CSV table of C-alpha atoms and ligand atoms in Angstrom, one decimal:
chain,number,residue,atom,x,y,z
A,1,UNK,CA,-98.6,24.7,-2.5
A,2,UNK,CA,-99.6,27.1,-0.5
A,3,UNK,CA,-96.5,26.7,2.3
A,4,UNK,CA,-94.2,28.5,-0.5
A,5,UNK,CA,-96.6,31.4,-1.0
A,6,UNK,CA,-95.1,34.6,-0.5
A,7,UNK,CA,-97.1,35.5,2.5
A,8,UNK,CA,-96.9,32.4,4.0
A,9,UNK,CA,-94.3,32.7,6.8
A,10,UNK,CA,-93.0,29.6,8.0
A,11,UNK,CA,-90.7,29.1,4.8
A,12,UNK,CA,-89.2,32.3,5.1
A,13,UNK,CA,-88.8,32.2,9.0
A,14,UNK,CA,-87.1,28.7,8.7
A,15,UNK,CA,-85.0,29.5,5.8
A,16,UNK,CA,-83.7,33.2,6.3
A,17,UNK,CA,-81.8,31.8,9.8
A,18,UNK,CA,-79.7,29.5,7.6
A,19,UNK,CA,-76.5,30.9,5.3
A,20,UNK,CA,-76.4,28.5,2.7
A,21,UNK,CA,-78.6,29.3,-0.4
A,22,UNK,CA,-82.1,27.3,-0.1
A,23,UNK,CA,-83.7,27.0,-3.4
A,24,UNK,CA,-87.0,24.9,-4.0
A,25,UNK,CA,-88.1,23.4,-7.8
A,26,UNK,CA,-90.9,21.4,-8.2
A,27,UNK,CA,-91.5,18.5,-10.7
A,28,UNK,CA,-90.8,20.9,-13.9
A,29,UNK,CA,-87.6,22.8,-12.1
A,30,UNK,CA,-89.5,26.0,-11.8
A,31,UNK,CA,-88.4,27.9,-8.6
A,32,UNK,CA,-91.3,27.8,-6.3
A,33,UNK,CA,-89.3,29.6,-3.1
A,34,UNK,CA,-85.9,31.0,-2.2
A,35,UNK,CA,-84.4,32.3,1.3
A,36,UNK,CA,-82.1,35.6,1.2
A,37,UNK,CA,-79.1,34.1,0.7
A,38,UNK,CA,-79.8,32.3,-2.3
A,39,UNK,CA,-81.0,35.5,-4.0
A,40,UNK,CA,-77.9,36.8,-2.5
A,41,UNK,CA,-75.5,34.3,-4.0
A,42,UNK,CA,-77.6,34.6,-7.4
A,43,UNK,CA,-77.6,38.4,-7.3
A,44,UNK,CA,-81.5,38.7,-7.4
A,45,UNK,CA,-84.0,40.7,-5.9
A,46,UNK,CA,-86.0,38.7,-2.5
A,47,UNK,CA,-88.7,36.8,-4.6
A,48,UNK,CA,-87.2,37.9,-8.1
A,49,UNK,CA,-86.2,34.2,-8.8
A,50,UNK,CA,-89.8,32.4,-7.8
A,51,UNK,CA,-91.6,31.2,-10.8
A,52,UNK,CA,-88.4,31.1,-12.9
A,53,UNK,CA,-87.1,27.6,-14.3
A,54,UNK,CA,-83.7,26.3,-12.5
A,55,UNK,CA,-82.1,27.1,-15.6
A,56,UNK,CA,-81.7,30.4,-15.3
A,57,UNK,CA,-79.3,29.5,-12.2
A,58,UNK,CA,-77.1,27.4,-14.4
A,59,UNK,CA,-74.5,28.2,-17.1
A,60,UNK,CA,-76.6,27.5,-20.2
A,61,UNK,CA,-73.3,24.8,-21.4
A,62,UNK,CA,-74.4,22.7,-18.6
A,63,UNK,CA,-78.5,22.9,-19.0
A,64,UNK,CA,-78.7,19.7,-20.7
A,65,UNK,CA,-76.7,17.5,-18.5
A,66,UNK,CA,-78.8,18.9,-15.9
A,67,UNK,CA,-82.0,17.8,-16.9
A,68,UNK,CA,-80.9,14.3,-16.9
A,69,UNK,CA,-80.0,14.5,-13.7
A,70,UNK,CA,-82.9,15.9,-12.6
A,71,UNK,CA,-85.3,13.7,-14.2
A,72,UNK,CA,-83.6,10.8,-13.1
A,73,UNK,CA,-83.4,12.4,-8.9
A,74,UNK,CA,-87.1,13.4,-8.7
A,75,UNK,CA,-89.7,10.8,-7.3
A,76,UNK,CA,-86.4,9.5,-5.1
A,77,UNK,CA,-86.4,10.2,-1.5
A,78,UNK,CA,-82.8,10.2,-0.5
A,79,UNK,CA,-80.8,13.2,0.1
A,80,UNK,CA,-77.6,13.6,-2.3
A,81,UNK,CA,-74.8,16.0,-2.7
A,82,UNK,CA,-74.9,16.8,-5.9
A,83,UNK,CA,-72.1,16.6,-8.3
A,84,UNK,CA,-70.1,14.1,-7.0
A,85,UNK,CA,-66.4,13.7,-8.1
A,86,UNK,CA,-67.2,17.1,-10.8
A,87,UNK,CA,-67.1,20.6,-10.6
A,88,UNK,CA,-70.7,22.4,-10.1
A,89,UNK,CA,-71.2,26.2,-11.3
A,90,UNK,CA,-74.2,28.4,-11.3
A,91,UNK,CA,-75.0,31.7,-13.2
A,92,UNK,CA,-75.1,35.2,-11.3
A,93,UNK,CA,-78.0,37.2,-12.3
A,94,UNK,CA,-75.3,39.4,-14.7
A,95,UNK,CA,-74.3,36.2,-16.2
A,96,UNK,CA,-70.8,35.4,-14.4
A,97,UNK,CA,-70.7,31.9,-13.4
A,98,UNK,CA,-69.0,31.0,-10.3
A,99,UNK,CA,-68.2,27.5,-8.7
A,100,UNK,CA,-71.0,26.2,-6.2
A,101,UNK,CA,-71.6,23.3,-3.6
A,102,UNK,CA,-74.9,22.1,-4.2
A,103,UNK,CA,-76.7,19.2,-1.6
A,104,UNK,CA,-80.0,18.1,-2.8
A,105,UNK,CA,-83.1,17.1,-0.9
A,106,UNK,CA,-85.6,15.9,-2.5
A,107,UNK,CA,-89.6,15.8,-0.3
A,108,UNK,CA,-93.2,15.5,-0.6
A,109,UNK,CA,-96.0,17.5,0.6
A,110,UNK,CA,-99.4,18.1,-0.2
A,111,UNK,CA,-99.2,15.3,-2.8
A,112,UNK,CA,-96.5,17.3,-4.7
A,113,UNK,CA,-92.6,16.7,-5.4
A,114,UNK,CA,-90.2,19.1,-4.9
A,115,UNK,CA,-86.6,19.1,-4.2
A,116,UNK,CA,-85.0,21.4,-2.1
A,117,UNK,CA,-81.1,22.5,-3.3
A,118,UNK,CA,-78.7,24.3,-0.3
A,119,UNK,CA,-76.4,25.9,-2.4
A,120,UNK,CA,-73.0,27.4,-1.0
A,121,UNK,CA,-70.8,29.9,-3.5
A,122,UNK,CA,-67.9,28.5,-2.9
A,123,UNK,CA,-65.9,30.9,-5.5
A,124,UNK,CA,-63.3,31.7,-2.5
A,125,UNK,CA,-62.7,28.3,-1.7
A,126,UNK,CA,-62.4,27.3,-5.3
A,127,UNK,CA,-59.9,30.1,-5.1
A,128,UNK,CA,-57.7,29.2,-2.1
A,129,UNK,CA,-57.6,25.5,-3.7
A,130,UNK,CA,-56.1,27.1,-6.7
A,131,UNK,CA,-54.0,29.8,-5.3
A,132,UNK,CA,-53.0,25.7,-2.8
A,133,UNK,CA,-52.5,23.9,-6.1
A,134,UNK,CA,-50.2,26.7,-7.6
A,135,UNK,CA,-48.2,26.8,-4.9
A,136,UNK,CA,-47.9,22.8,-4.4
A,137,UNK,CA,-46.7,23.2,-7.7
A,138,UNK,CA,-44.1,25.7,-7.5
A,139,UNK,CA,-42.6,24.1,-4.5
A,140,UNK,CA,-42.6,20.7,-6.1
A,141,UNK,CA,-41.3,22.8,-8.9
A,142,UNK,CA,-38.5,24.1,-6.3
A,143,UNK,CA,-37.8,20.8,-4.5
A,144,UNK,CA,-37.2,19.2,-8.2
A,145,UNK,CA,-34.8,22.0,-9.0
A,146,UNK,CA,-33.2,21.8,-5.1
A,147,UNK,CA,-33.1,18.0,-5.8
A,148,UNK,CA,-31.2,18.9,-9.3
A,149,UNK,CA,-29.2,21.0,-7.3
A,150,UNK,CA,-28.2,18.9,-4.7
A,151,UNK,CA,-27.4,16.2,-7.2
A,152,UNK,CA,-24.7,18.4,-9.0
A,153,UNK,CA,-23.3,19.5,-5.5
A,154,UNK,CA,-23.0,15.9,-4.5
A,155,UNK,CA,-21.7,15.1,-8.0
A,156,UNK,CA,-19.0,17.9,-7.3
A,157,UNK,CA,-18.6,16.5,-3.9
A,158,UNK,CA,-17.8,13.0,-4.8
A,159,UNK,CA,-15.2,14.2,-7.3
A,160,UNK,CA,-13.8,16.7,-4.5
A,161,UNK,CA,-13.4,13.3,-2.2
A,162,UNK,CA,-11.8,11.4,-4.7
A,163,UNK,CA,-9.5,14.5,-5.4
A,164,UNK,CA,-8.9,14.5,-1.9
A,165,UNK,CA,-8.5,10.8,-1.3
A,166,UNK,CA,-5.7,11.0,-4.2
A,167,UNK,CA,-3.8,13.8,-2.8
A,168,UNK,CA,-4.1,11.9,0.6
A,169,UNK,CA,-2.7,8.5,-0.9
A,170,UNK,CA,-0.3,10.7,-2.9
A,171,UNK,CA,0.9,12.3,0.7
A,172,UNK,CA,0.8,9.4,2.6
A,173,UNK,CA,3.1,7.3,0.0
A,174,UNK,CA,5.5,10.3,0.3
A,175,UNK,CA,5.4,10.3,3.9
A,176,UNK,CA,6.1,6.7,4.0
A,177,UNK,CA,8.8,7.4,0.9
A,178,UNK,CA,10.3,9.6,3.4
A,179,UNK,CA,10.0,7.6,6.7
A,180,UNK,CA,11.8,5.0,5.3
A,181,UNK,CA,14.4,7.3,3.7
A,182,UNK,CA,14.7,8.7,7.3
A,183,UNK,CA,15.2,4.8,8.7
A,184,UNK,CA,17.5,4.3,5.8
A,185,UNK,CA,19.4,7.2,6.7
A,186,UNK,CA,19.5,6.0,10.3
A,187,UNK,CA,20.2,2.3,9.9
A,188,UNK,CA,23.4,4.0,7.2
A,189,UNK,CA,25.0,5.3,10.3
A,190,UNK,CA,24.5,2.3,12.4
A,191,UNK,CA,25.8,0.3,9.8
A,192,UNK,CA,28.8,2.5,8.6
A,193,UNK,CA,29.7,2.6,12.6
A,194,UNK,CA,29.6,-1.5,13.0
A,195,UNK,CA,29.9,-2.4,9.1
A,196,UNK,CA,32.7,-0.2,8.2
A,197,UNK,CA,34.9,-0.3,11.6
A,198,UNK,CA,36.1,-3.7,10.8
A,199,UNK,CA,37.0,-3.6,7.6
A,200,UNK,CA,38.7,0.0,8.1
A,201,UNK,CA,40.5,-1.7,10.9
A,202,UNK,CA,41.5,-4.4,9.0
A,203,UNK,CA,42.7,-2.5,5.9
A,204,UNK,CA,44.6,0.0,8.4
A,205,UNK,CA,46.2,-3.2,10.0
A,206,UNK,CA,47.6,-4.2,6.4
A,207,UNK,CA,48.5,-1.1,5.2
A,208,UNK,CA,50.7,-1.0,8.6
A,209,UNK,CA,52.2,-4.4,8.0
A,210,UNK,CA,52.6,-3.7,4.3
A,211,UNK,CA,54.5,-1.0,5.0
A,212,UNK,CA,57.1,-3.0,6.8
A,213,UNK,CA,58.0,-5.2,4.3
A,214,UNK,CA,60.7,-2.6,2.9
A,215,UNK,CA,62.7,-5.2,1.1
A,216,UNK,CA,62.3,-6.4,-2.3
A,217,UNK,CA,62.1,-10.0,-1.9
A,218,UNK,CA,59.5,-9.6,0.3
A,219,UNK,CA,57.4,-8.3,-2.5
A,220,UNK,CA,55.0,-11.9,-2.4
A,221,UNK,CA,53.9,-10.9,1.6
A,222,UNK,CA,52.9,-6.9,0.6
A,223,UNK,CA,51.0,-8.4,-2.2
A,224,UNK,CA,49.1,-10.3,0.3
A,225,UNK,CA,48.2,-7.2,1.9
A,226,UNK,CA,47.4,-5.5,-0.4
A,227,UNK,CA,45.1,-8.0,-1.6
A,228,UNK,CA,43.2,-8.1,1.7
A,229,UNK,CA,43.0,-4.1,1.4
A,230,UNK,CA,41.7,-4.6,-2.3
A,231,UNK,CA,39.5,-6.8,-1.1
A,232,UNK,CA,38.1,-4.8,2.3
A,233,UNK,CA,37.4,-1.7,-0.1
A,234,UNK,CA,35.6,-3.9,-2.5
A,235,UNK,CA,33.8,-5.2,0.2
A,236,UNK,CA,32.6,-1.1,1.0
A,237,UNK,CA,32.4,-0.5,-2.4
A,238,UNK,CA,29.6,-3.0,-2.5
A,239,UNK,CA,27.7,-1.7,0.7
A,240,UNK,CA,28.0,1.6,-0.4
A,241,UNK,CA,26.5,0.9,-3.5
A,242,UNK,CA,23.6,-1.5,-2.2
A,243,UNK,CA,22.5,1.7,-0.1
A,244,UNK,CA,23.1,4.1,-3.3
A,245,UNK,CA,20.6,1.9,-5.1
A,246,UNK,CA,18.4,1.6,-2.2
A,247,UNK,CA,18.1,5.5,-2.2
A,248,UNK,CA,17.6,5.7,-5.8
A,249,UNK,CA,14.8,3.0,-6.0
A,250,UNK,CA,12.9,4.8,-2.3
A,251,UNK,CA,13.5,8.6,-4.7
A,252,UNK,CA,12.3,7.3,-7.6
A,253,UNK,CA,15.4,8.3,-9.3
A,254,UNK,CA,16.4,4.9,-10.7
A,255,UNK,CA,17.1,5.0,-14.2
A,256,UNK,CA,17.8,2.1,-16.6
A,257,UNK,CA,20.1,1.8,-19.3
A,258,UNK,CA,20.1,-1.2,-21.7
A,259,UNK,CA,22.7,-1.5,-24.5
A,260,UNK,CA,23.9,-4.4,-26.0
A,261,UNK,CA,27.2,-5.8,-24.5
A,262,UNK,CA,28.4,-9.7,-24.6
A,263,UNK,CA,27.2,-11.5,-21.6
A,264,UNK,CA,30.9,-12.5,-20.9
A,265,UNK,CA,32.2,-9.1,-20.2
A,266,UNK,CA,30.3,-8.7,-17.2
A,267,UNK,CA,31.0,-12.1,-15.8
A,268,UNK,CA,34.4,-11.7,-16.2
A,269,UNK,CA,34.3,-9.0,-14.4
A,270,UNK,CA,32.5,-10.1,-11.5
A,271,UNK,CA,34.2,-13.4,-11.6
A,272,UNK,CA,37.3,-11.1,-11.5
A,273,UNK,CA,36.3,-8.7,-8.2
A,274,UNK,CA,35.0,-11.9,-6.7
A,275,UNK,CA,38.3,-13.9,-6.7
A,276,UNK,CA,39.4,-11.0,-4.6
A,277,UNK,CA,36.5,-12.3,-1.8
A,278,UNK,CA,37.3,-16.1,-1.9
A,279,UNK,CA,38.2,-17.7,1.0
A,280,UNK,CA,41.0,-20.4,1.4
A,281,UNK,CA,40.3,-23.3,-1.5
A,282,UNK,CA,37.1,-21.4,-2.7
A,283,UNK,CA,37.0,-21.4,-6.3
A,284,UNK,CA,34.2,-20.4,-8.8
A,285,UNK,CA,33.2,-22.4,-11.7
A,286,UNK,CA,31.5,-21.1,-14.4
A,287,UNK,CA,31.0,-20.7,-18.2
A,288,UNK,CA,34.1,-19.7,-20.7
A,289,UNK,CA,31.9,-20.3,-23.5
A,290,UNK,CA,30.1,-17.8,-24.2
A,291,UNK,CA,31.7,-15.2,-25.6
A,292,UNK,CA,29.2,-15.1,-28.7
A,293,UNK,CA,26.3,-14.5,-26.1
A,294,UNK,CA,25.2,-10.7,-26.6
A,295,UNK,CA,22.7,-9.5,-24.0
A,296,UNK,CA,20.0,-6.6,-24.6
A,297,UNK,CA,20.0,-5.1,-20.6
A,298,UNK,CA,21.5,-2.5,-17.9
A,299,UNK,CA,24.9,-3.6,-18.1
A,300,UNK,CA,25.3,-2.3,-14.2
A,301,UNK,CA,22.5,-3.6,-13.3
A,302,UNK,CA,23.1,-7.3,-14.4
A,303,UNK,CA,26.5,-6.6,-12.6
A,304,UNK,CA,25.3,-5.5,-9.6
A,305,UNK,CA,22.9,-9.0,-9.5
A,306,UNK,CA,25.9,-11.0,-10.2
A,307,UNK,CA,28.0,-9.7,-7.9
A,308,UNK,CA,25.7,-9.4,-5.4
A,309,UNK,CA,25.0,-13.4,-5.4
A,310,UNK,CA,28.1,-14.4,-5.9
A,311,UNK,CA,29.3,-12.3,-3.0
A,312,UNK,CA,26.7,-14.2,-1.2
A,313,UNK,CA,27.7,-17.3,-2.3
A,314,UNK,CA,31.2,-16.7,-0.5
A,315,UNK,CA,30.5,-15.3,2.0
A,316,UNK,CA,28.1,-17.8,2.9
A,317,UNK,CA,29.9,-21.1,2.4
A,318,UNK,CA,32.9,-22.8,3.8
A,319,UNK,CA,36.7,-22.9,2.8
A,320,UNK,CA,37.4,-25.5,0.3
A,321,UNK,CA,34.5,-25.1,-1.9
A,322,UNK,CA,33.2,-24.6,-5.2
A,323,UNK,CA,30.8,-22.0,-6.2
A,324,UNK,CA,28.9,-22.6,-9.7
A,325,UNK,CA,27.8,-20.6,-12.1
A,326,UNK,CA,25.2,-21.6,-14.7
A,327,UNK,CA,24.2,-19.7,-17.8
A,328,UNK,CA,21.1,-20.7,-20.0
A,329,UNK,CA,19.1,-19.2,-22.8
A,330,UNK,CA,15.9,-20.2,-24.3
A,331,UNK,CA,12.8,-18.2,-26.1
A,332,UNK,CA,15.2,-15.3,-25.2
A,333,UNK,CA,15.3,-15.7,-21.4
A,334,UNK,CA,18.3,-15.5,-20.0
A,335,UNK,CA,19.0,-17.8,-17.1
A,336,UNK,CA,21.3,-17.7,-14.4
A,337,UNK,CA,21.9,-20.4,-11.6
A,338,UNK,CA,24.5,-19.7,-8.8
A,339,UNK,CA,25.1,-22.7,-6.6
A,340,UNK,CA,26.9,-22.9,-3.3
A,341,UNK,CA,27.7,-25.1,-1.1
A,342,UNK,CA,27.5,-23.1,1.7
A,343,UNK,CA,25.2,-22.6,5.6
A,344,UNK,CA,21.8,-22.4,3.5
A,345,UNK,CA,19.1,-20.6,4.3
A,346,UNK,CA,16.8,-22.1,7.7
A,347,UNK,CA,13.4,-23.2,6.1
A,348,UNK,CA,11.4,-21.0,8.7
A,349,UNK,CA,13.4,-17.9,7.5
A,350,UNK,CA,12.9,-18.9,3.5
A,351,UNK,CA,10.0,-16.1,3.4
A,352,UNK,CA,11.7,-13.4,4.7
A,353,UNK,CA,14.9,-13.9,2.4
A,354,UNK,CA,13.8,-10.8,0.2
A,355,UNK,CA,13.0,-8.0,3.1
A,356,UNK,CA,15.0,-5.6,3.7
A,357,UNK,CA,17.6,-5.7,6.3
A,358,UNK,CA,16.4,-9.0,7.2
A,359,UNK,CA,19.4,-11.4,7.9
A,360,UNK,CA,18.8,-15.1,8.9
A,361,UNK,CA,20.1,-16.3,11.9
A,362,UNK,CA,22.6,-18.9,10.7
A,363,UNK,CA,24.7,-15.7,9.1
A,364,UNK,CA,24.3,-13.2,11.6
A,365,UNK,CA,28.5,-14.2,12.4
A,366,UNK,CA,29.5,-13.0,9.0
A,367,UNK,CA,29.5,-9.4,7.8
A,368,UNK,CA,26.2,-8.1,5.9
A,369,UNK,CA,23.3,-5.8,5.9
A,370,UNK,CA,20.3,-7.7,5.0
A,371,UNK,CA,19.9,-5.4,1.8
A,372,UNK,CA,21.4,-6.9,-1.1
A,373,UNK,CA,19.0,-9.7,-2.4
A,374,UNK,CA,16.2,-7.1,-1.8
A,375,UNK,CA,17.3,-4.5,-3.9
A,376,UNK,CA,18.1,-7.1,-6.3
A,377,UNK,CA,14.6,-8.2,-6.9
A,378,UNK,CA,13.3,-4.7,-6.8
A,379,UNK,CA,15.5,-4.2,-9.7
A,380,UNK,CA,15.2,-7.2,-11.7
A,381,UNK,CA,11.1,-6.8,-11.0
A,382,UNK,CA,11.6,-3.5,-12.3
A,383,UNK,CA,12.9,-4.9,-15.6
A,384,UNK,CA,10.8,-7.5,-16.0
A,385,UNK,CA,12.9,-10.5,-14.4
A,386,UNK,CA,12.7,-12.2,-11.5
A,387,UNK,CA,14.2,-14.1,-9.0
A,388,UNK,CA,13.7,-17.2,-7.0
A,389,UNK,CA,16.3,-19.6,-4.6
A,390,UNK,CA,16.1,-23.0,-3.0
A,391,UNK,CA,18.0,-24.3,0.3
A,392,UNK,CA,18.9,-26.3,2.5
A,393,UNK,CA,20.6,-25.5,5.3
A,394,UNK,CA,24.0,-26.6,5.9
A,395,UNK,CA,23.9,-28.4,2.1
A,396,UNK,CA,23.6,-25.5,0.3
A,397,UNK,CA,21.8,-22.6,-1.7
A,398,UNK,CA,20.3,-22.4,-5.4
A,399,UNK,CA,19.5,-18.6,-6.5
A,400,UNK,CA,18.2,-18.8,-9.9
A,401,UNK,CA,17.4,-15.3,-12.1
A,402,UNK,CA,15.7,-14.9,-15.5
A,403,UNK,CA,16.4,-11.9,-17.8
A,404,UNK,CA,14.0,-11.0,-20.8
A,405,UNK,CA,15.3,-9.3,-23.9
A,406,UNK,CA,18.0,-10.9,-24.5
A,407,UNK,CA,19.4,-11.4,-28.1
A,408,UNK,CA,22.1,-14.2,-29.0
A,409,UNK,CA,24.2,-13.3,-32.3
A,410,UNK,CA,24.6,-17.4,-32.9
B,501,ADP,P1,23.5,-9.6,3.6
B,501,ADP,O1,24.3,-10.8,2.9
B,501,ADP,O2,24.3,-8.3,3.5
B,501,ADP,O3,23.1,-10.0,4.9
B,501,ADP,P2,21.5,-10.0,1.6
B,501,ADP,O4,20.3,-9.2,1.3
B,501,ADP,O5,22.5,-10.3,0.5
B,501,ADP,O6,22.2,-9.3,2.8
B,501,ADP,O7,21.0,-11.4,2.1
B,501,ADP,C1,20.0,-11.5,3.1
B,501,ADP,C2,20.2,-12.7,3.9
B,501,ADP,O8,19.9,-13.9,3.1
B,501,ADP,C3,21.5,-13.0,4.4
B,501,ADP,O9,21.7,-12.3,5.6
B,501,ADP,C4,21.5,-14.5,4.6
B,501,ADP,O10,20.8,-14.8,5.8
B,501,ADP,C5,20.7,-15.0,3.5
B,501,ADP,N1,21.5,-15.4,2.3
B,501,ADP,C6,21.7,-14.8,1.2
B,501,ADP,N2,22.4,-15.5,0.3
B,501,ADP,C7,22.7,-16.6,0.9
B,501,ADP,C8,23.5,-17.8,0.6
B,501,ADP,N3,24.1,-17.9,-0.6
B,501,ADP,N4,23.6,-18.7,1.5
B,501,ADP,C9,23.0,-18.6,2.7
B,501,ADP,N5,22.3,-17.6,3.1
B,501,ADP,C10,22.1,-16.6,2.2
């Protein structure tokens, strides 16, 4: 006992060099010795706290839990730091508690127990974790609203692309509308220069030799003629209009126009223009009955198909043929075959029938643009037809077209 008496110096000189709070109890946790800076962290005067019970050091809410421990750590020999994994506090002199670091020693001398506490205040550290902890929490707090943020402006960018990417799409298609308007426009004046000369020349040539059959007996021979320059305007007529539709369908500016008219009508009358076409023994078969047939469509449409086929058909067979044409109707399809006997289309050059200006080599000899059968699908395709051919060259071609909507007053 008597190396914590207050005159006994070896205590004092040991413990007064250290900065953590030393604070001795013996078996019954009364203070037997303290060093400076316990007193210090306490708030007592040097040698106030011997004699007093531990207690007094801690906040009175913890006192029982304390005891336990106690009771359970004296008699052991190992060293512990105390409060493991919880929060430790002790109890100033004026009664404010403040957060400590406590590491417990417990020793033997002179046949007694005691346990020797450092004790460090740790009030500022306590602090800075807090002051840490807040601002962990107002950054995570930031980086959740940032994340928010950035969420929306990616949101907002993702709908800006798409915009984008449909304004592109939307400017490219225009471009291309208007690159191939430009090729139209330039494969026009090649074609009016080669298409149109011979024709011109050839209805110039017959207006000349009309013109000298003065007398009136002679009237079978200007007829001719004039048949041939009938038939050479028809003939530009029909390119002309190809390249009219073309425009409208690149523009967009097609418009349809269904009314009811009988099916005959416009055969008639493409039977009628095409007779001016026919070559030497050419003749066209095709139906006289069916006057009752009434057809739901674009009358100049279905005209322009017609003609455009049958043309086709003439210009693409022999002399001394027969060109047929078919009509069918079923579950209100319209059908319509025209058969020729004619070059046929070359098997390797079947695909390509439908592109435009795309002419097979077999009738590169005869007069044509390559555009007719494609603006014909586009049209019919547009209207909810179709059409479809078969060939064989030098035998003949099949082009077969199906119209919906069509209503039959039978
Ligand atoms: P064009 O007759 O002015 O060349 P089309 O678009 O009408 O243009 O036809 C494209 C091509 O299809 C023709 O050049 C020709 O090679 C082929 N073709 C079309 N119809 C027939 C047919 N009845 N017989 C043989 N070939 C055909």
């Amino acid at each position: 006992m008597k190396v914590f008496e207050k005159d006994n110096n070896v205590f004092k000189l040991l413990s007064e060099a250290i900065s953590e709070g030393i604070i001795v109890v013996n078996e019954k946790q009364v203070i037997v010795a303290t060093n400076g800076s316990a007193d210090q962290i306490f708030g007592y005067e040097q040698d106030e706290l011997v004699g007093k019970d531990l207690n007094v050091l801690i906040p009175q809410k913890h006192h029982h839990n304390h005891g336990e421990h106690f009771e359970s750590f004296i008699g052991h020999t190992e060293k512990r730091h105390m409060g493991k994994g919880r929060d430790l506090f002790g109890v100033r002199k004026d009664g404010t508690v403040f957060p400590v670091e406590a590491g417990l020693n417990p020793f033997a001398i002179y046949g007694n127990s005691y346990v020797m506490a450092l004790v460090i205040d740790i009030t500022l550290r306590k602090q800075q974790e807090q002051q840490i902890q807040d601002l962990n929490a107002q950054l995570e707090q930031k980086i959740e609203e940032r994340t928010e943020e950035l969420h929306h402006t990616i949101q907002e960018l993702k709908e800006e692309v798409t915009l984008r990417m449909d304004a592109e799409a939307k400017i490219k298609e225009s471009l291309r509308k208007e690159r191939d308007l430009n090729e139209l426009k330039t494969k026009f004046l090649s074609l009016v220069s080669h298409e149109f000369k011979t024709p011109l020349s050839g209805i110039l040539t017959s207006a000349t030799l009309a013109g000298k059959y003065t007398k009136t007996e002679q009237q079978e021979k200007r007829e001719k003629h004039l048949d041939m320059i009938k038939n050479k305007v028809k003939y530009l007529d029909n390119i002309l209009n190809d390249f009219l539709s073309i425009e409208r369908l690149e523009t967009g500016k097609v418009t349809y126009k269904f009314s009811r008219f009988p099916l005959s009508k416009v055969i008639n009358e493409v039977v009628y223009n095409a007779n001016m076409l026919l070559k030497d023994g050419q003749r066209i078969s095709y139906p006289k009955d069916i006057d009752d047939h009434v057809v739901e469509f674009d009358e100049k449409i279905l005209e322009l198909v017609l003609s455009n086929l049958i043309n086709n058909a003439i210009k693409y067979s022999g002399e001394n043929t027969t060109i047929d044409l078919q009509v069918q109707y079923q579950d209100k399809i319209l059908t319509v075959k025209i058969i020729d006997q004619g070059i046929g289309i070359p098997e390797k050059e079947q695909n390509f029938i439908f592109k435009r200006y795309f002419r097979a080599e077999n009738a590169l000899l005869d007069q044509g643009t390559g555009i007719g059968l494609n603006i014909v699908k586009s049209h019919l395709e547009n209207l909810g037809g179709n059409i479809t051919f078969t060939s064989e060259e030098n035998q003949g071609s099949t082009f077969v077209i199906t119209i919906p909507t069509i209503t039959n007053t039978n």
